[in-house]
PDB file of C-alpha atoms in Angstrom:
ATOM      1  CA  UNK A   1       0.000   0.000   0.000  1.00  0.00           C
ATOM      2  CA  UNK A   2       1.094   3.206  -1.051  1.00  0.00           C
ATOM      3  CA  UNK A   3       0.979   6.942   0.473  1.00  0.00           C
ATOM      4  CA  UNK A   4      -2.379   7.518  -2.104  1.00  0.00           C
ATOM      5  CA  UNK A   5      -4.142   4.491  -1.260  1.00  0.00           C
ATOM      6  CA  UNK A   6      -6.663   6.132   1.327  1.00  0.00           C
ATOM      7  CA  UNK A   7      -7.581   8.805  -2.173  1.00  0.00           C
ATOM      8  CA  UNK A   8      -8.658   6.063  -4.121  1.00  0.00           C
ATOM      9  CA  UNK A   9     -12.749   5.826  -4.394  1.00  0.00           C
ATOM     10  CA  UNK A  10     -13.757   2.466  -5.200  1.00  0.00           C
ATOM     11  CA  UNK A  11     -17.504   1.678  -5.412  1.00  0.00           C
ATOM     12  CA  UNK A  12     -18.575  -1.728  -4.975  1.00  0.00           C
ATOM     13  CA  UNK A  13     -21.498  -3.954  -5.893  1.00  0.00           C
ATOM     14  CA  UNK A  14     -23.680  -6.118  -4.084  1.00  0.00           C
ATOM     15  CA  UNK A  15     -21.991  -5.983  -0.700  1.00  0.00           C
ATOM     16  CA  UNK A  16     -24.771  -7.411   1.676  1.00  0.00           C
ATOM     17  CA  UNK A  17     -22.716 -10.774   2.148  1.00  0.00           C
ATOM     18  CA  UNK A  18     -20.768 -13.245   1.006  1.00  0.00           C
ATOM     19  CA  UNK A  19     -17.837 -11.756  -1.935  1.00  0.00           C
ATOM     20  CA  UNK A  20     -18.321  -8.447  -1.713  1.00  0.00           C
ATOM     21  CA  UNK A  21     -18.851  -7.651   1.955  1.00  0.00           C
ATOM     22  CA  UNK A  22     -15.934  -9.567   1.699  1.00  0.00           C
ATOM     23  CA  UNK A  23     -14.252  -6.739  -0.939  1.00  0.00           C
ATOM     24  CA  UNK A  24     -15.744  -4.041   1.016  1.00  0.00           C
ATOM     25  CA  UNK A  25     -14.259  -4.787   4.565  1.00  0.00           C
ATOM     26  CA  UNK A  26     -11.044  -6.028   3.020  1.00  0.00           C
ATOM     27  CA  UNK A  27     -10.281  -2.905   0.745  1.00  0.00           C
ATOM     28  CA  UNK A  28     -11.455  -0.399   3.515  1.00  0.00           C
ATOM     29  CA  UNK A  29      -8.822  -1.898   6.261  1.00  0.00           C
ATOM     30  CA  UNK A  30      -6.127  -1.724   3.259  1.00  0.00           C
ATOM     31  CA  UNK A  31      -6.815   2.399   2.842  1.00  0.00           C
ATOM     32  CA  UNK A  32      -9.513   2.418   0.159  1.00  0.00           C
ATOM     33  CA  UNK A  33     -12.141   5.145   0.704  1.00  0.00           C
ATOM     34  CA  UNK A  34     -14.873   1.991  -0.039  1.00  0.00           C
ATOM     35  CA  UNK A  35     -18.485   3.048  -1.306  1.00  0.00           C
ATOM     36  CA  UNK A  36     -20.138  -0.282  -0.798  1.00  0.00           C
ATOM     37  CA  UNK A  37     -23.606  -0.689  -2.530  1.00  0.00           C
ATOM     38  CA  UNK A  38     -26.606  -2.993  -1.144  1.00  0.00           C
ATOM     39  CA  UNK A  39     -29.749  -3.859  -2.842  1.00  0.00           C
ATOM     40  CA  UNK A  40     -32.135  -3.703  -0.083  1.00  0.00           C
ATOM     41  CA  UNK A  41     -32.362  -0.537   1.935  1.00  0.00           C
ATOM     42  CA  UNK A  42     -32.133  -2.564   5.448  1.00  0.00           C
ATOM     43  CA  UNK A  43     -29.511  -3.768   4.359  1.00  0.00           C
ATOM     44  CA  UNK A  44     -27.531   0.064   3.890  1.00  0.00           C
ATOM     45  CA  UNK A  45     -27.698   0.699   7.694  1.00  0.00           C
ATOM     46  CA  UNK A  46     -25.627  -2.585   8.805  1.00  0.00           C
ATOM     47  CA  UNK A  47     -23.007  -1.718   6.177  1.00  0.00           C
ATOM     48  CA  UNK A  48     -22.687   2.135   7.672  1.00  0.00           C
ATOM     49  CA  UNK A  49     -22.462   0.524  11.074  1.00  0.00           C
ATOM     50  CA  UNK A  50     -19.334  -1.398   9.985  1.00  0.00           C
ATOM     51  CA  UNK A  51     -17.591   2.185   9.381  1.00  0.00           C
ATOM     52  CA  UNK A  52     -17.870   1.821   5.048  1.00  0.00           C
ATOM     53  CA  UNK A  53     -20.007   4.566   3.269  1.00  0.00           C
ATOM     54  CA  UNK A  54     -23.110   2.327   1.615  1.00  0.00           C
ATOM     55  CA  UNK A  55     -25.485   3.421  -1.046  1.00  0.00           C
ATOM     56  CA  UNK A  56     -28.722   1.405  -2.029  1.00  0.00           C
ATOM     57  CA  UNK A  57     -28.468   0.064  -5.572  1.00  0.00           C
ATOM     58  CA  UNK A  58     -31.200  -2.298  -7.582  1.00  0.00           C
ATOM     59  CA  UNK A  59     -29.191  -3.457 -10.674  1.00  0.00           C
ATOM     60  CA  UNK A  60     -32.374  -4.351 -12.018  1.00  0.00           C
ATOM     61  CA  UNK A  61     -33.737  -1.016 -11.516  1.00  0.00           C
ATOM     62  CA  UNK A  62     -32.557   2.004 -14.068  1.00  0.00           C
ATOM     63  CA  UNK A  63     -33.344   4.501 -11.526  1.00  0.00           C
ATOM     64  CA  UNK A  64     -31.979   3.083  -8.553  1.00  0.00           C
ATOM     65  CA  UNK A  65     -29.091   2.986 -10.319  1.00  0.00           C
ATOM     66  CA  UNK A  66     -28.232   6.551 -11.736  1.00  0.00           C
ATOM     67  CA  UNK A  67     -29.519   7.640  -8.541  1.00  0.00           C
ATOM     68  CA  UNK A  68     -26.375   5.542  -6.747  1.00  0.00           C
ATOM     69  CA  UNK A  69     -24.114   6.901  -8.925  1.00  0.00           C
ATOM     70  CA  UNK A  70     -25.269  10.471  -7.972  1.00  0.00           C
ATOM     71  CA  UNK A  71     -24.874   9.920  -4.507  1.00  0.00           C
ATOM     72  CA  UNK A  72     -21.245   8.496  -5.049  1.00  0.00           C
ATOM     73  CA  UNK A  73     -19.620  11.059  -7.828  1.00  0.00           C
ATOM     74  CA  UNK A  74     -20.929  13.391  -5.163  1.00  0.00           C
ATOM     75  CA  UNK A  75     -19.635  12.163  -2.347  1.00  0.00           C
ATOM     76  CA  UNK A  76     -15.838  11.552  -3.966  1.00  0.00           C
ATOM     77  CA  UNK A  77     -16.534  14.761  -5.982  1.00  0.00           C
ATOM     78  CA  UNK A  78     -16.457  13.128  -9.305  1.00  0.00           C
ATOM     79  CA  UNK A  79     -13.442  10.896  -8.661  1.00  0.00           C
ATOM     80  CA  UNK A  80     -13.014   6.959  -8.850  1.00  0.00           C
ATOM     81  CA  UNK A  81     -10.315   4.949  -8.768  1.00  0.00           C
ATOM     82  CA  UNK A  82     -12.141   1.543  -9.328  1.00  0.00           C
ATOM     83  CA  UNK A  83     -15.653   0.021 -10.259  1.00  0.00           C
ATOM     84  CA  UNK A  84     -15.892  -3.393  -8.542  1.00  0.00           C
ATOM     85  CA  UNK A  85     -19.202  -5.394 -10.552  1.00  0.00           C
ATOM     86  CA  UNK A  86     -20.102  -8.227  -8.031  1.00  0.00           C
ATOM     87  CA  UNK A  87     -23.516  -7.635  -7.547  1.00  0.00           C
ATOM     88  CA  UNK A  88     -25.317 -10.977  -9.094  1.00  0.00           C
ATOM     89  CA  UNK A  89     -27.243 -13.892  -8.736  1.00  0.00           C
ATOM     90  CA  UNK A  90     -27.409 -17.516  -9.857  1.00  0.00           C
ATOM     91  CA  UNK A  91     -31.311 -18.331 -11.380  1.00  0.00           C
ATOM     92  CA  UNK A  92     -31.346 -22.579 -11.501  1.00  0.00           C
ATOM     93  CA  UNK A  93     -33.477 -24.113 -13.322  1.00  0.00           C
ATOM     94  CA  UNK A  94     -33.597 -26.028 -17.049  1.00  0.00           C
ATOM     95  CA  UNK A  95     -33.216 -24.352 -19.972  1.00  0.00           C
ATOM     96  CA  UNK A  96     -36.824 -25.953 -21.266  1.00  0.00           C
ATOM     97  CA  UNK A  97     -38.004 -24.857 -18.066  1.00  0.00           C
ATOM     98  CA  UNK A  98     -36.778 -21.298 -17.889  1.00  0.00           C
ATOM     99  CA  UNK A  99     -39.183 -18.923 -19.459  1.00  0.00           C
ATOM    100  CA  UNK A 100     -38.240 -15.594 -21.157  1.00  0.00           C
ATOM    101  CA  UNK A 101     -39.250 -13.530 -18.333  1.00  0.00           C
ATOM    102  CA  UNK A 102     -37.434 -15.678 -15.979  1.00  0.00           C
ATOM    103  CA  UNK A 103     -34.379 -15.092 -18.192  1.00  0.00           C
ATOM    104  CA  UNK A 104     -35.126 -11.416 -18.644  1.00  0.00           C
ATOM    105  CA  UNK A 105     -34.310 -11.030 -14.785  1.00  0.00           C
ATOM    106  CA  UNK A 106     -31.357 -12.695 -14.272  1.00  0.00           C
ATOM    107  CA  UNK A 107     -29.618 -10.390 -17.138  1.00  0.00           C
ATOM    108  CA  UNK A 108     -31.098  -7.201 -15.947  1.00  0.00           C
ATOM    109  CA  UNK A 109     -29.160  -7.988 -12.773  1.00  0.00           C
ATOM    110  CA  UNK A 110     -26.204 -10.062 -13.505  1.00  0.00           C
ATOM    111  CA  UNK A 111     -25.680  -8.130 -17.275  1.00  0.00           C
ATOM    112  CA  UNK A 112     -27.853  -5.369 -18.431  1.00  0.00           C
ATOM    113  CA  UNK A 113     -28.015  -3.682 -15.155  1.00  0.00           C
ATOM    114  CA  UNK A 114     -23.902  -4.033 -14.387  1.00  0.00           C
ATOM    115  CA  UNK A 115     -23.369  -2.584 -18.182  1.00  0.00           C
ATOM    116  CA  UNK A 116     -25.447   0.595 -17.004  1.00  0.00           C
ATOM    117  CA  UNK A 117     -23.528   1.377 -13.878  1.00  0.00           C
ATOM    118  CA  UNK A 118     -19.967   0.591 -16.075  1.00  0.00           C
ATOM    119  CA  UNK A 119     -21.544   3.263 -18.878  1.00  0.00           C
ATOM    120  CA  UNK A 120     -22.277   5.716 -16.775  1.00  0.00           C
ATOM    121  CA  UNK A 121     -18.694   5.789 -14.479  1.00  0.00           C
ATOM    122  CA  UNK A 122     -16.776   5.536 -17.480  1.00  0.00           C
ATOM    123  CA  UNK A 123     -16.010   9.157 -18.386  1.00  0.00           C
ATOM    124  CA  UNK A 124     -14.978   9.488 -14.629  1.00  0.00           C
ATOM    125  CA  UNK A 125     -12.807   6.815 -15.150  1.00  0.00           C
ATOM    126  CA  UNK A 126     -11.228   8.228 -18.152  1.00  0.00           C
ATOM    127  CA  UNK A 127     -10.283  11.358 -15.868  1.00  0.00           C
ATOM    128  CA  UNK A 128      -8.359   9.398 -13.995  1.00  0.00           C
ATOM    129  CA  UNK A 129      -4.377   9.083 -14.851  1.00  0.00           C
ATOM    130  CA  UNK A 130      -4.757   5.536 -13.867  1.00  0.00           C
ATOM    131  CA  UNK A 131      -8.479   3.702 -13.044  1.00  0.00           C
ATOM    132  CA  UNK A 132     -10.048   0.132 -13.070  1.00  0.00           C
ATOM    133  CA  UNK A 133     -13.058  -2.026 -13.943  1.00  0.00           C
ATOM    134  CA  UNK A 134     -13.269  -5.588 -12.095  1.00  0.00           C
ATOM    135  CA  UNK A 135     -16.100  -7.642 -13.153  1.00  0.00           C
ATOM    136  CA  UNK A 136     -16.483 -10.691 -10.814  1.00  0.00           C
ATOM    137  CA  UNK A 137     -17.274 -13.323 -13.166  1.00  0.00           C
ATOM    138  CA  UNK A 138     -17.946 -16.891 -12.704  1.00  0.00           C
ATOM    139  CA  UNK A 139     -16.128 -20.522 -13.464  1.00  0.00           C
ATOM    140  CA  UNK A 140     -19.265 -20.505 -15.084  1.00  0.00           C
ATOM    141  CA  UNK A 141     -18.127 -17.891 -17.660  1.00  0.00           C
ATOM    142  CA  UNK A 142     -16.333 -20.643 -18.897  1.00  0.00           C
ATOM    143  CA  UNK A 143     -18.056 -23.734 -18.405  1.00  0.00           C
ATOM    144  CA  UNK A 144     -21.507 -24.228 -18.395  1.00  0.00           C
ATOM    145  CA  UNK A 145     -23.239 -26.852 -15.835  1.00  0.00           C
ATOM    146  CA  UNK A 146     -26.712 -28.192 -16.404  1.00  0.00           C
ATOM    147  CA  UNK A 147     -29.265 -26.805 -14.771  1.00  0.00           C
ATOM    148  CA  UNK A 148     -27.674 -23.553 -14.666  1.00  0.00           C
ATOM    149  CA  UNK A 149     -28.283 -21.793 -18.005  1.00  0.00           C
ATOM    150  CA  UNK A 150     -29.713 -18.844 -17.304  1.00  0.00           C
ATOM    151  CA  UNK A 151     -26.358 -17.830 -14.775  1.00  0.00           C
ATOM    152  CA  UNK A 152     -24.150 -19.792 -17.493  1.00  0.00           C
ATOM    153  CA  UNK A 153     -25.534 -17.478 -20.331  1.00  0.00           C
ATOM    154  CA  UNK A 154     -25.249 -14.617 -18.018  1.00  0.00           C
ATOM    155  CA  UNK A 155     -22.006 -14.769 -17.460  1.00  0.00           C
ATOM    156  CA  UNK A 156     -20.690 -15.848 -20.544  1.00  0.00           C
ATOM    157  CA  UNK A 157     -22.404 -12.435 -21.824  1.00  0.00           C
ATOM    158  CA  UNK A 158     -20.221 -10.831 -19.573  1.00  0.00           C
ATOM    159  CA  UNK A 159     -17.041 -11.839 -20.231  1.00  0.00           C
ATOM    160  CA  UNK A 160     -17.486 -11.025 -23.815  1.00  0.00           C
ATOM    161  CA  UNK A 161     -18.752  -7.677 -23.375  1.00  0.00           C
ATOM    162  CA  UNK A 162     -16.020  -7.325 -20.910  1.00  0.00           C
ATOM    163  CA  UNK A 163     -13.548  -8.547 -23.430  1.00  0.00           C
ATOM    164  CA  UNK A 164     -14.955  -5.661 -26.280  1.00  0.00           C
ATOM    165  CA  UNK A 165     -14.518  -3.189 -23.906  1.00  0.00           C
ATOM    166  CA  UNK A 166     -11.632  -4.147 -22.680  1.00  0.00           C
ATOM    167  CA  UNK A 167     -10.184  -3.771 -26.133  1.00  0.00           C
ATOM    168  CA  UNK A 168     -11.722  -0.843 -26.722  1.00  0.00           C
ATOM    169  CA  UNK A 169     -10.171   1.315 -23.916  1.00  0.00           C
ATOM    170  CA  UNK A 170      -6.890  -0.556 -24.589  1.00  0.00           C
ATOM    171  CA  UNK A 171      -5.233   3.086 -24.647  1.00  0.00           C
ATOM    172  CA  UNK A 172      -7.757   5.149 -22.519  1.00  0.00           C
ATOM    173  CA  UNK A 173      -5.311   4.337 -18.656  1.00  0.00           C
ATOM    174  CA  UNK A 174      -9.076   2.150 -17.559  1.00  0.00           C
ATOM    175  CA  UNK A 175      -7.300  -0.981 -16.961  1.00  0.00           C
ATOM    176  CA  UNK A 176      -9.473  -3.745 -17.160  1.00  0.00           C
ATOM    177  CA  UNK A 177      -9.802  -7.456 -15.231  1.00  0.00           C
ATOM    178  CA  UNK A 178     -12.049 -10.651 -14.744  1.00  0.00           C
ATOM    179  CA  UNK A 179     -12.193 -12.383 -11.478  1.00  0.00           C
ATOM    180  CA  UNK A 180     -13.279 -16.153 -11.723  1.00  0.00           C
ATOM    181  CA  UNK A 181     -13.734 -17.892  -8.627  1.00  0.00           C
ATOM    182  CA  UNK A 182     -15.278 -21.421  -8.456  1.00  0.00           C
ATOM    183  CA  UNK A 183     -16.528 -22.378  -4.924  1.00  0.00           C
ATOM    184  CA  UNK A 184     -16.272 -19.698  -2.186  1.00  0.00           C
ATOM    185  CA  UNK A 185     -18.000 -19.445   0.618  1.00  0.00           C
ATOM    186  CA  UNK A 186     -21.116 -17.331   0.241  1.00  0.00           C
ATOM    187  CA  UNK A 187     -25.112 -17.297   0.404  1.00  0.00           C
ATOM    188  CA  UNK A 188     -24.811 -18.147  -3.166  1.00  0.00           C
ATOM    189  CA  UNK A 189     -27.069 -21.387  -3.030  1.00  0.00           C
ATOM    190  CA  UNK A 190     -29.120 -20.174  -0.118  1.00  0.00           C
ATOM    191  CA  UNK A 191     -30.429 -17.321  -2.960  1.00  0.00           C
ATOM    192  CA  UNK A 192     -30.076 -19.473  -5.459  1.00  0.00           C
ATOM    193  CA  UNK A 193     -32.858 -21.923  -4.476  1.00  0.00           C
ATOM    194  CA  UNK A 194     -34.900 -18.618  -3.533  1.00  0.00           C
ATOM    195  CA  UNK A 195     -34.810 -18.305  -6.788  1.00  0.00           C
ATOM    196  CA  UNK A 196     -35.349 -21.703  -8.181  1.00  0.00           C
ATOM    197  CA  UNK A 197     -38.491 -21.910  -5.720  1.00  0.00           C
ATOM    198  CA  UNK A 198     -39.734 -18.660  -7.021  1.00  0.00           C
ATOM    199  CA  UNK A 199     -39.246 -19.548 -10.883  1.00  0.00           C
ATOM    200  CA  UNK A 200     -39.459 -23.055 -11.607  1.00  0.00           C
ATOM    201  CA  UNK A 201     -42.306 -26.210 -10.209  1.00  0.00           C
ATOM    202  CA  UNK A 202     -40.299 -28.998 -10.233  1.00  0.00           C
ATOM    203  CA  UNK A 203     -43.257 -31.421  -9.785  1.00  0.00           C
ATOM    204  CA  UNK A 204     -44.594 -30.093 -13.569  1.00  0.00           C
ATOM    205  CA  UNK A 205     -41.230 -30.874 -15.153  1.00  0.00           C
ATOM    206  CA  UNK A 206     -39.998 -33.764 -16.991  1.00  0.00           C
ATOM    207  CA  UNK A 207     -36.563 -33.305 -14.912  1.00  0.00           C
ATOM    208  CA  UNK A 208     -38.263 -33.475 -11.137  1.00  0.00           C
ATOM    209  CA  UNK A 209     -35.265 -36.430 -10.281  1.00  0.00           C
ATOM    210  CA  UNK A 210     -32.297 -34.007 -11.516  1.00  0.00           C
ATOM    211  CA  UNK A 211     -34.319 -30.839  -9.742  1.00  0.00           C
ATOM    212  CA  UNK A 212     -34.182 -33.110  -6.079  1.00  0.00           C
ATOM    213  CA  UNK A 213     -30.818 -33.582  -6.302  1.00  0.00           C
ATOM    214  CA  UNK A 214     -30.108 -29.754  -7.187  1.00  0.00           C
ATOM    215  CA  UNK A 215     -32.178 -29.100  -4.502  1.00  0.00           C
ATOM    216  CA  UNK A 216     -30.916 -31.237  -1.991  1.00  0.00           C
ATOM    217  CA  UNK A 217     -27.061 -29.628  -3.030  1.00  0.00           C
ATOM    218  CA  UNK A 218     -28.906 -26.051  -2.392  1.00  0.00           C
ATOM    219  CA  UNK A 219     -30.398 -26.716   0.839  1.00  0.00           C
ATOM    220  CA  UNK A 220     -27.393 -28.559   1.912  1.00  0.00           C
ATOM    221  CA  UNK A 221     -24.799 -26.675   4.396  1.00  0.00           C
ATOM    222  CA  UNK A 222     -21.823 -28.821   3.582  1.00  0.00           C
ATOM    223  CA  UNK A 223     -19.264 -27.097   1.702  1.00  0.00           C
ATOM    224  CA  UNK A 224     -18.667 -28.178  -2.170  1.00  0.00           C
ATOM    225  CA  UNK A 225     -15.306 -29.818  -2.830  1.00  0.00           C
ATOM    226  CA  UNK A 226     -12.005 -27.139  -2.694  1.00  0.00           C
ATOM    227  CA  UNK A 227     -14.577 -24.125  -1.573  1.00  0.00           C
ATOM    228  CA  UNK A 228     -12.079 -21.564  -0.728  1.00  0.00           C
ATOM    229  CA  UNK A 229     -13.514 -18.065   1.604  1.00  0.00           C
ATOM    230  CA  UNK A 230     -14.069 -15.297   0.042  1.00  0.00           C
ATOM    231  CA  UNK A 231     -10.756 -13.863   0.771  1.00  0.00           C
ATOM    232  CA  UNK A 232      -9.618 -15.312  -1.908  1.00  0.00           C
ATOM    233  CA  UNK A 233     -11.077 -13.582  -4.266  1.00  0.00           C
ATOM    234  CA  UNK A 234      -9.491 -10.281  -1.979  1.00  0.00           C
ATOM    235  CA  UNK A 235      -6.604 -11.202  -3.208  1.00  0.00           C
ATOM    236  CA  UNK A 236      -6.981 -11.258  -6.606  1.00  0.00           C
ATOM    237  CA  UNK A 237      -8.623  -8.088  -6.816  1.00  0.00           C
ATOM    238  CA  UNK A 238      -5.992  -6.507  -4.684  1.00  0.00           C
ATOM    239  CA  UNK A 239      -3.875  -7.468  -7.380  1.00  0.00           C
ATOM    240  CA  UNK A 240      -5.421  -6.228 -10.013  1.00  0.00           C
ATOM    241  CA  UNK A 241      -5.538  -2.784  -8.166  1.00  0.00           C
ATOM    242  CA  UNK A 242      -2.266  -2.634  -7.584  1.00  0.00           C
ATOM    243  CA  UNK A 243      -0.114  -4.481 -10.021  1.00  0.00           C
ATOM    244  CA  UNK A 244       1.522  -2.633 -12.361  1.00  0.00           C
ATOM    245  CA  UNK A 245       0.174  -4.644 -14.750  1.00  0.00           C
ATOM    246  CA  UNK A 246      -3.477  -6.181 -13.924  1.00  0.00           C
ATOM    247  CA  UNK A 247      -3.651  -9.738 -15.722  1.00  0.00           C
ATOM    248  CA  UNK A 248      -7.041 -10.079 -17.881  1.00  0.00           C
ATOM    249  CA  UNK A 249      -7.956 -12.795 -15.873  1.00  0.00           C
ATOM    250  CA  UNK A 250      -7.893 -14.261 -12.412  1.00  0.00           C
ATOM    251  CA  UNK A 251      -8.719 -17.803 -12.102  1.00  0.00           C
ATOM    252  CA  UNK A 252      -9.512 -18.608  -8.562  1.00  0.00           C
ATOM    253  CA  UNK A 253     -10.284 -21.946  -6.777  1.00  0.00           C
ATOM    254  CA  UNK A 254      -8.752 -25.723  -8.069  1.00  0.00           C
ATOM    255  CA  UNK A 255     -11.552 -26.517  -9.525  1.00  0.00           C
ATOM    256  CA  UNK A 256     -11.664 -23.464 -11.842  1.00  0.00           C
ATOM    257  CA  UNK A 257      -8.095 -24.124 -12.400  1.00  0.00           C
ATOM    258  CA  UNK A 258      -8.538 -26.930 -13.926  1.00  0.00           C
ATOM    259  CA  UNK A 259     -11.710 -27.221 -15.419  1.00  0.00           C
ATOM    260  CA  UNK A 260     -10.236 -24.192 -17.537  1.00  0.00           C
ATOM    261  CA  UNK A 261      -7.223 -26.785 -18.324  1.00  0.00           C
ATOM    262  CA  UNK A 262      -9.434 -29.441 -19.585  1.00  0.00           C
ATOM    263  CA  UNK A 263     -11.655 -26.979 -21.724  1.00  0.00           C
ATOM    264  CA  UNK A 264      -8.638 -25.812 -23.606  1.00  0.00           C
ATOM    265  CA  UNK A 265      -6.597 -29.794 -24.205  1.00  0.00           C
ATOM    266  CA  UNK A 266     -10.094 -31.774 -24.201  1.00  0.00           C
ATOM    267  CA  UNK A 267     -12.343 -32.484 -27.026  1.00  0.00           C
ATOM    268  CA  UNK A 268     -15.843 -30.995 -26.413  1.00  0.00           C
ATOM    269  CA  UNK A 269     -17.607 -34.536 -26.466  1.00  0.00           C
ATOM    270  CA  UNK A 270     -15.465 -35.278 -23.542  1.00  0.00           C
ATOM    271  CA  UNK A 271     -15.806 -32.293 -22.269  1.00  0.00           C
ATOM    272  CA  UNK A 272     -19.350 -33.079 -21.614  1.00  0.00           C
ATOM    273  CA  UNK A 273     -19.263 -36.042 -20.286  1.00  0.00           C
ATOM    274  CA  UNK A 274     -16.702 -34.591 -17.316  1.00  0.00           C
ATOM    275  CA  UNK A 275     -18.992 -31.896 -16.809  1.00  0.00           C
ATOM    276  CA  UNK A 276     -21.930 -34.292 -16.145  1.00  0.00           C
ATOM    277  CA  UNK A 277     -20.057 -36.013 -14.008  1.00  0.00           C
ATOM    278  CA  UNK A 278     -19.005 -33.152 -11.804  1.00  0.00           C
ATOM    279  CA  UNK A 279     -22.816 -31.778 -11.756  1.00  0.00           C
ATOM    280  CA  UNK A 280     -23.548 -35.012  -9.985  1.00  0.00           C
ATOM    281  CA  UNK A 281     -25.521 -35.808 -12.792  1.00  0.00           C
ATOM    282  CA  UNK A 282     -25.195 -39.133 -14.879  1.00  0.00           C
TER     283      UNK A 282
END
């Protein structure tokens, strides 16, 4: 950490729990001047009593979100540093199953909405001599998993837009970096069946067996296999905040390790059949 550390403004998404409080708490005891952001307004009082500056922000919700970005730019009068894009969720359920409104929602949050909030900080980004987007992506930007298509297409969309852009302010000083964790510890499933209850009826569906097992995995409160906390993923963005030179992409967790491995030396056939396997479905 450096002597400017405590001038850089870096906003943060979707900092309730799990990753990003995880960002937010971690960045804030390093120096950063943290502006964490929360989707439900209860939630905006717990973060301020933590010491971080919070602002309520609905990625699915246009105005909630230009009205965030007000209350930032003036509160760091017009400067930031970084734009952290964690706020997301994951929407099971199969494809067949999913239906286009269901679909809608999970990329107004986890795309359409995050692509908004980028837009608008841009230009204050470009004022910076040196600034940052981080998107926290997804093992499943690079995989996909069955019963997951809806967060699998999300996120997929978001690495490529992430990539465009990334090649498009190649020379602006916005240096640019995807985070993909696999496991970490987080309320991931616990909102993740939320959602599933909320979207799909497993009793209607030709693939009730498969939903009971992703449903018994969601409920469950054993760890999955080589979950890793979320400081983890603290570490990689600290990295690409303060490296001279941010790599594109930060693999974290074994198993995204080496699922990204396979995917690159494996044919996709087989590819398929390992990631059957490792869904825990045969």
């Amino acid at each position: 950490m450096n002597s400017t550390q405590d001038s850089r403004k870096v906003l943060i998404t979707g900092c309730s729990s799990g990753i990003g409080l995880t960002l937010a708490t971690g960045l804030h005891e390093r120096g950063y001047r943290v502006y964490a952001s929360v989707r439900k307004k209860q939630d905006v009082e717990k973060i301020r009593q933590m010491g971080l500056n919070c602002v309520q922000l609905d990625l699915a919700n246009t105005g909630s979100i230009r009205q965030a970005v007000e209350e930032v730019l003036g509160q760091t009068g017009n400067q930031l540093y970084a734009l952290i894009n964690n706020g997301a969720y994951g929407q099971p359920g199969a494809v067949e199953d999913l239906s286009s409104d269901v679909l809608r929602r999970q990329f107004e949050t986890n795309l359409f909405g995050t692509h908004e909030l980028t837009r608008l900080l841009i230009p204050r980004l470009r004022q910076q001599p040196r600034s940052h987007i981080i998107q926290i992506s997804s093992l499943l930007g690079f995989i996909c998993l069955p019963y997951r298509g809806a967060y699998n297409a999300s996120k997929y969309a978001l690495e490529a837009l992430t990539d465009t852009m990334r090649l498009e302010l190649a020379s602006s000083g916005v240096y640019i970096s995807l985070i993909e964790p696999g496991p970490v510890a987080s309320h991931f499933r616990k909102n993740a069946y939320r959602a599933f209850t909320s979207a799909i009826n497993p009793e209607n569906s030709i693939y009730r067996e498969a939903y009971q097992k992703e449903i018994n995995r969601m409920q469950s409160d054993k760890p999955v296999p080589f979950t890793l906390p979320a400081d983890a993923v603290l570490k990689k963005v600290i990295h690409a905040l303060e490296s001279k030179k941010p790599r594109i992409r930060y693999t974290v967790t074994k198993p995204a390790h080496v699922f990204k491995l396979l995917k690159r030396i494996l044919p996709d056939r087989w590819m398929d059949s390992i990631l059957i396997l490792a869904s825990g479905h045969k």
